[in-house]
Amino acid sequence: MIDTAIRPRLSSMEAAWVIARRDFVAVLFSRAFLFFLLGPLFPVIVGGLAGSIGGEVQRDAVSFEVGVAMNPADTAKMVAAGERLAPQLPFALPVLQPVPEAAKDPAFDARAFMEARRGNYAAILTGSPQSPVLVGTEGQIARWQGPVSLIAGHALAAEPAAFPPVSADLVTTSAADERTTRVQTAQIAQMLLFLLTMLLAGMVLSNLVEEKANKIIEILAAAIPMDAVFMGKLFAMLGVSFVGITVWGLAGFALFGGAGEVITRMTGFDITNLPAPAVGWPLFVVLGVLYFAMAYLLLGALFLTIGSMATSVREVQTLSMPVTMLQLMVFFLAAYTIKQPGSGLEMAAMAFPLSSPFAMLARAAMEPQLWTHALALAWQALAVVGIVKAGSLLFRKRVMKSGGAGRDKRRKGGRLPA
Amino acid sequence: MDMAVSDHMAAGNVGEGFSAVPADGRPLAIEARGLVKSFDGTRAVDGVDISVPEGAIYGILGPNGAGKTTTLRMLLGIIDPDEGVRRVFGHDRPHDIGRLIGYLPEERGLYPSMKCIEAIAFMGALRGLPLKEGRKRAVDLLERHGLGHATDRQIRQLSKGMAQTVQLLGTLVHEPRLVVLDEPFSGLDAINQGKLEMMIRALADDGVTVIFSTHVIHHAERLCEGVAIIAGGKVPYAGSVEAARDRIPAQVRLETRAREGAWLSALPAETRRNGDFFQFPLPESGIEPLLKGLIEGEAGILSLSIERAGLHDAFVAIAGEAAARALQADSEEANA
């Protein structure tokens, strides 16, 4: 009867593998996974639409036009001077527009016109080029006072100023430029890491809720140690996440390959111009994958602990809210410390397990040292094991309290747990 | 059925530590001493002692909420006891010999989208059986239990009884030496209960130790060599079924032609009249002196039978009327 060729127990790794293999296959070949893969499309579409509409609204709402209500000759001089200067100072100068109402009405009152909220001018320029008067709110006057003075000066000049061409001699980088631009890489990497973690870690939670709903958890707990169950689930979901990221990555690559220029034009952001991180792109990508794995495992382990203790989906949602908030807070902490290298706050962000992957990825973008990453990864792995151990302990202590019959009876008559 | 199970009265009658071998020489599959488990300050299990020899069918009998599931979970290492010690095949940590154990929990559970063959193979894999071998055995097991047609069906497509059978087969696929079943008969109709009883007997015939919890006395009485009666988290009796029944004197049922007479004085003081019958416990002195008194007093014996006490009577005597009523209520509820 007894097959002696088989060892009396599975090792923790083997047990975790049995769970991981089942979960990975089950999730990957489920319809839910297809929807999950399509998931990021929705925020992209909504974000794109919102961005486009927002841009339109902003263009309509933010006016760069300054009305000119001088006598016709002065108005023409000012507009011509503005147009001459505009190519030299793009975005710095207002667009000067003659106010039609002023041309028709010699007694035009710019102040009353502005207060009546007529027109769409940032401010109205009256007086003369020798003595220009800017009518507008305090903020608009502060913004346009200097540029208007410059235009007026040019309008008064007898000869138009000559603008000698400036030759360019490019250097690839400078210390100041490097630091400033790498912050951008760090911020984008952190944001990407955060979004992926939040998007994917929720899967662990739903997986465990399903497990509880199917009531199979006790079979697992009886057969193998609970921490092996947790580990198996975590790594299965991590595997699924990598599949998801690979699919999204390939889709993104194909999208940029086909429509990169259009996207760059639409968004005004050229990903190919993103500054190289301090550790170099290849290592940065490797570290990014490792820190994603750690961030995912840390958050997943927390979610798993919560999910295992909850008795219903509603309870899971309620309990997971504080963890999500905590995750947001640690992300903000890590994001805040990017510009404070070497500060106590940055050290705290690197040491606290949940914020550590975010802070360290930013550091990889900013600083070239590698040993800190080895240390951080080891620390984060230790934290994952710690949380999983604590979670399984809690599970054994708090969850397996009663048989179904005992629970029924307690509801009916308040008897002891079975 | 032999009297193999080491009889003992729980808590107090058992010596400290473990006895490696019971009185009949068979090694113990399970041995637990002084198991205590509290939840939220309430003692769910309060000093349970159990000894189950290898190859025995052993029942844990008690009403719902008595502590059966918690006891089984402690024996299997799903939870740890607050106090006391347990050993399964001599091991303190049951997970270390997970390959030798099969467990069917009270709350049945399978992955609904899994095929039967995969579900059984997966449960085997949890116990160390390679998936390929698990699938091979699953096909064989399903065939043997009349579910060959359902091999590639998803669990969600099965009836409740069929799904329960699949789970039981998953519990057995790795050929364990100890099978632990928590309320295995609940939710089954009479036919499937009968089939399950046959499966349990077949396992025992193969030398497998079977321990199951139940609140239905008949299952324990029909199947078990030994029982632990559990009520309120305590085990007032653990030992053989025979010994439990022997704790209650046999009942004598007497019918006489005469209604009155001197022979009445020969009846014991505990005699109850039930219609035309007199009923009383068999006197310690035996039946012969009683018969002599009845004959000499011209009672005119029409019938006399001696009935051995059942496990139910033993349960009442051991666990008390309240526990017996609760057990009866649970049993009726389950049947309903």
Short mmCIF file of C-alpha atoms in Angstrom, two decimals, chain B residues 35-170:
data_model
loop_
_atom_site.label_atom_id
_atom_site.label_comp_id
_atom_site.label_asym_id
_atom_site.label_seq_id
_atom_site.Cartn_x
_atom_site.Cartn_y
_atom_site.Cartn_z
CA LEU B 35 -4.72 18.55 24.13
CA VAL B 36 -6.05 21.99 25.00
CA LYS B 37 -7.15 24.70 22.60
CA SER B 38 -8.82 27.98 23.49
CA PHE B 39 -10.38 30.52 21.17
CA ASP B 40 -11.06 34.01 22.48
CA GLY B 41 -10.77 32.80 26.07
CA THR B 42 -13.13 29.87 25.56
CA ARG B 43 -11.76 26.35 25.83
CA ALA B 44 -12.90 24.61 22.66
CA VAL B 45 -10.92 21.50 23.54
CA ASP B 46 -10.08 20.81 27.13
CA GLY B 47 -7.58 18.05 27.84
CA VAL B 48 -8.31 15.51 25.13
CA ASP B 49 -6.52 12.15 25.20
CA ILE B 50 -6.78 9.79 22.24
CA SER B 51 -4.91 6.64 21.24
CA VAL B 52 -5.62 5.08 17.88
CA PRO B 53 -3.78 1.90 16.91
CA GLU B 54 -2.67 1.38 13.34
CA GLY B 55 -5.27 -0.23 11.14
CA ALA B 56 -8.21 0.73 13.36
CA ILE B 57 -11.38 2.53 12.38
CA TYR B 58 -11.83 5.12 15.07
CA GLY B 59 -14.72 7.52 15.61
CA ILE B 60 -14.85 10.84 17.36
CA LEU B 61 -18.43 11.06 18.46
CA GLY B 62 -20.11 14.17 19.75
CA PRO B 63 -22.66 16.85 19.00
CA ASN B 64 -21.86 19.86 16.84
CA GLY B 65 -19.71 22.32 18.71
CA ALA B 66 -18.26 19.66 20.98
CA GLY B 67 -14.69 20.13 19.74
CA LYS B 68 -14.40 17.38 17.11
CA THR B 69 -13.07 19.52 14.27
CA THR B 70 -10.64 21.41 16.48
CA THR B 71 -9.33 18.09 17.81
CA LEU B 72 -8.83 16.73 14.30
CA ARG B 73 -7.14 19.95 13.18
CA MET B 74 -4.73 19.70 16.10
CA LEU B 75 -3.99 16.06 15.30
CA LEU B 76 -3.22 17.04 11.70
CA GLY B 77 -1.07 20.04 12.60
CA ILE B 78 -3.39 22.55 10.92
CA ILE B 79 -3.44 24.31 14.26
CA ASP B 80 -1.21 23.79 17.25
CA PRO B 81 -2.53 22.95 20.69
CA ASP B 82 -2.12 25.49 23.50
CA GLU B 83 -1.22 22.60 25.77
CA GLY B 84 -0.61 18.92 25.41
CA VAL B 85 1.21 16.79 22.87
CA ARG B 86 0.21 14.83 19.79
CA ARG B 87 2.03 12.29 17.72
CA VAL B 88 1.12 10.87 14.35
CA PHE B 89 3.07 7.74 13.52
CA GLY B 90 5.47 8.89 16.23
CA HIS B 91 6.02 12.35 14.73
CA ASP B 92 5.35 15.55 16.67
CA ARG B 93 4.90 17.54 13.46
CA PRO B 94 2.27 15.92 11.25
CA HIS B 95 3.36 17.99 8.23
CA ASP B 96 6.64 16.05 8.31
CA ILE B 97 4.78 12.93 7.30
CA GLY B 98 2.13 14.59 5.13
CA ARG B 99 2.64 11.88 2.51
CA LEU B 100 1.15 9.31 4.92
CA ILE B 101 -1.98 11.28 5.71
CA GLY B 102 -5.19 11.93 3.83
CA TYR B 103 -7.69 14.47 5.10
CA LEU B 104 -11.25 15.23 4.12
CA PRO B 105 -12.40 18.40 5.91
CA GLU B 106 -15.96 18.97 6.93
CA GLU B 107 -16.33 21.94 4.61
CA ARG B 108 -15.86 20.28 1.25
CA GLY B 109 -13.92 22.28 -1.28
CA LEU B 110 -12.61 21.85 -4.80
CA TYR B 111 -11.68 24.27 -7.55
CA PRO B 112 -14.86 24.51 -9.63
CA SER B 113 -13.06 25.00 -12.94
CA MET B 114 -10.75 22.00 -12.48
CA LYS B 115 -11.40 18.74 -14.24
CA CYS B 116 -12.00 15.72 -11.96
CA ILE B 117 -8.77 14.08 -13.05
CA GLU B 118 -6.79 17.25 -12.37
CA ALA B 119 -8.48 17.86 -9.01
CA ILE B 120 -7.57 14.38 -7.78
CA ALA B 121 -4.02 14.62 -9.16
CA PHE B 122 -3.59 18.05 -7.55
CA MET B 123 -4.65 16.73 -4.15
CA GLY B 124 -2.14 13.94 -4.59
CA ALA B 125 0.55 16.43 -5.60
CA LEU B 126 -0.07 18.31 -2.34
CA ARG B 127 0.96 15.10 -0.59
CA GLY B 128 4.00 14.51 -2.76
CA LEU B 129 2.56 12.33 -5.52
CA PRO B 130 3.94 13.30 -8.95
CA LEU B 131 1.22 14.80 -11.15
CA LYS B 132 1.65 12.22 -13.90
CA GLU B 133 1.21 9.35 -11.47
CA GLY B 134 -1.68 11.21 -9.82
CA ARG B 135 -3.52 11.49 -13.14
CA LYS B 136 -3.00 7.79 -13.82
CA ARG B 137 -4.35 6.83 -10.42
CA ALA B 138 -7.21 9.32 -10.75
CA VAL B 139 -8.44 7.64 -13.93
CA ASP B 140 -8.32 4.28 -12.20
CA LEU B 141 -10.04 5.50 -9.04
CA LEU B 142 -12.79 7.29 -10.95
CA GLU B 143 -13.39 4.19 -13.02
CA ARG B 144 -13.56 1.95 -9.97
CA HIS B 145 -16.05 4.22 -8.24
CA GLY B 146 -18.39 4.56 -11.18
CA LEU B 147 -17.25 8.03 -12.21
CA GLY B 148 -15.22 7.07 -15.25
CA HIS B 149 -17.53 9.14 -17.45
CA ALA B 150 -16.72 12.25 -15.40
CA THR B 151 -12.92 12.09 -15.71
CA ASP B 152 -12.67 15.17 -17.92
CA ARG B 153 -15.67 16.99 -16.52
CA GLN B 154 -15.20 20.16 -14.54
CA ILE B 155 -16.09 20.00 -10.85
CA ARG B 156 -18.79 22.64 -11.34
CA GLN B 157 -20.57 20.26 -13.71
CA LEU B 158 -20.90 17.52 -11.07
CA SER B 159 -23.70 16.84 -8.61
CA LYS B 160 -22.93 17.45 -4.95
CA GLY B 161 -22.61 13.74 -4.22
CA MET B 162 -20.29 13.20 -7.18
CA ALA B 163 -18.11 16.16 -6.18
CA GLN B 164 -17.92 14.76 -2.67
CA THR B 165 -16.81 11.40 -4.03
CA VAL B 166 -14.16 13.10 -6.17
CA GLN B 167 -12.85 14.89 -3.11
CA LEU B 168 -12.73 11.66 -1.17
CA LEU B 169 -10.80 10.04 -4.01
CA GLY B 170 -8.42 12.99 -3.92
#
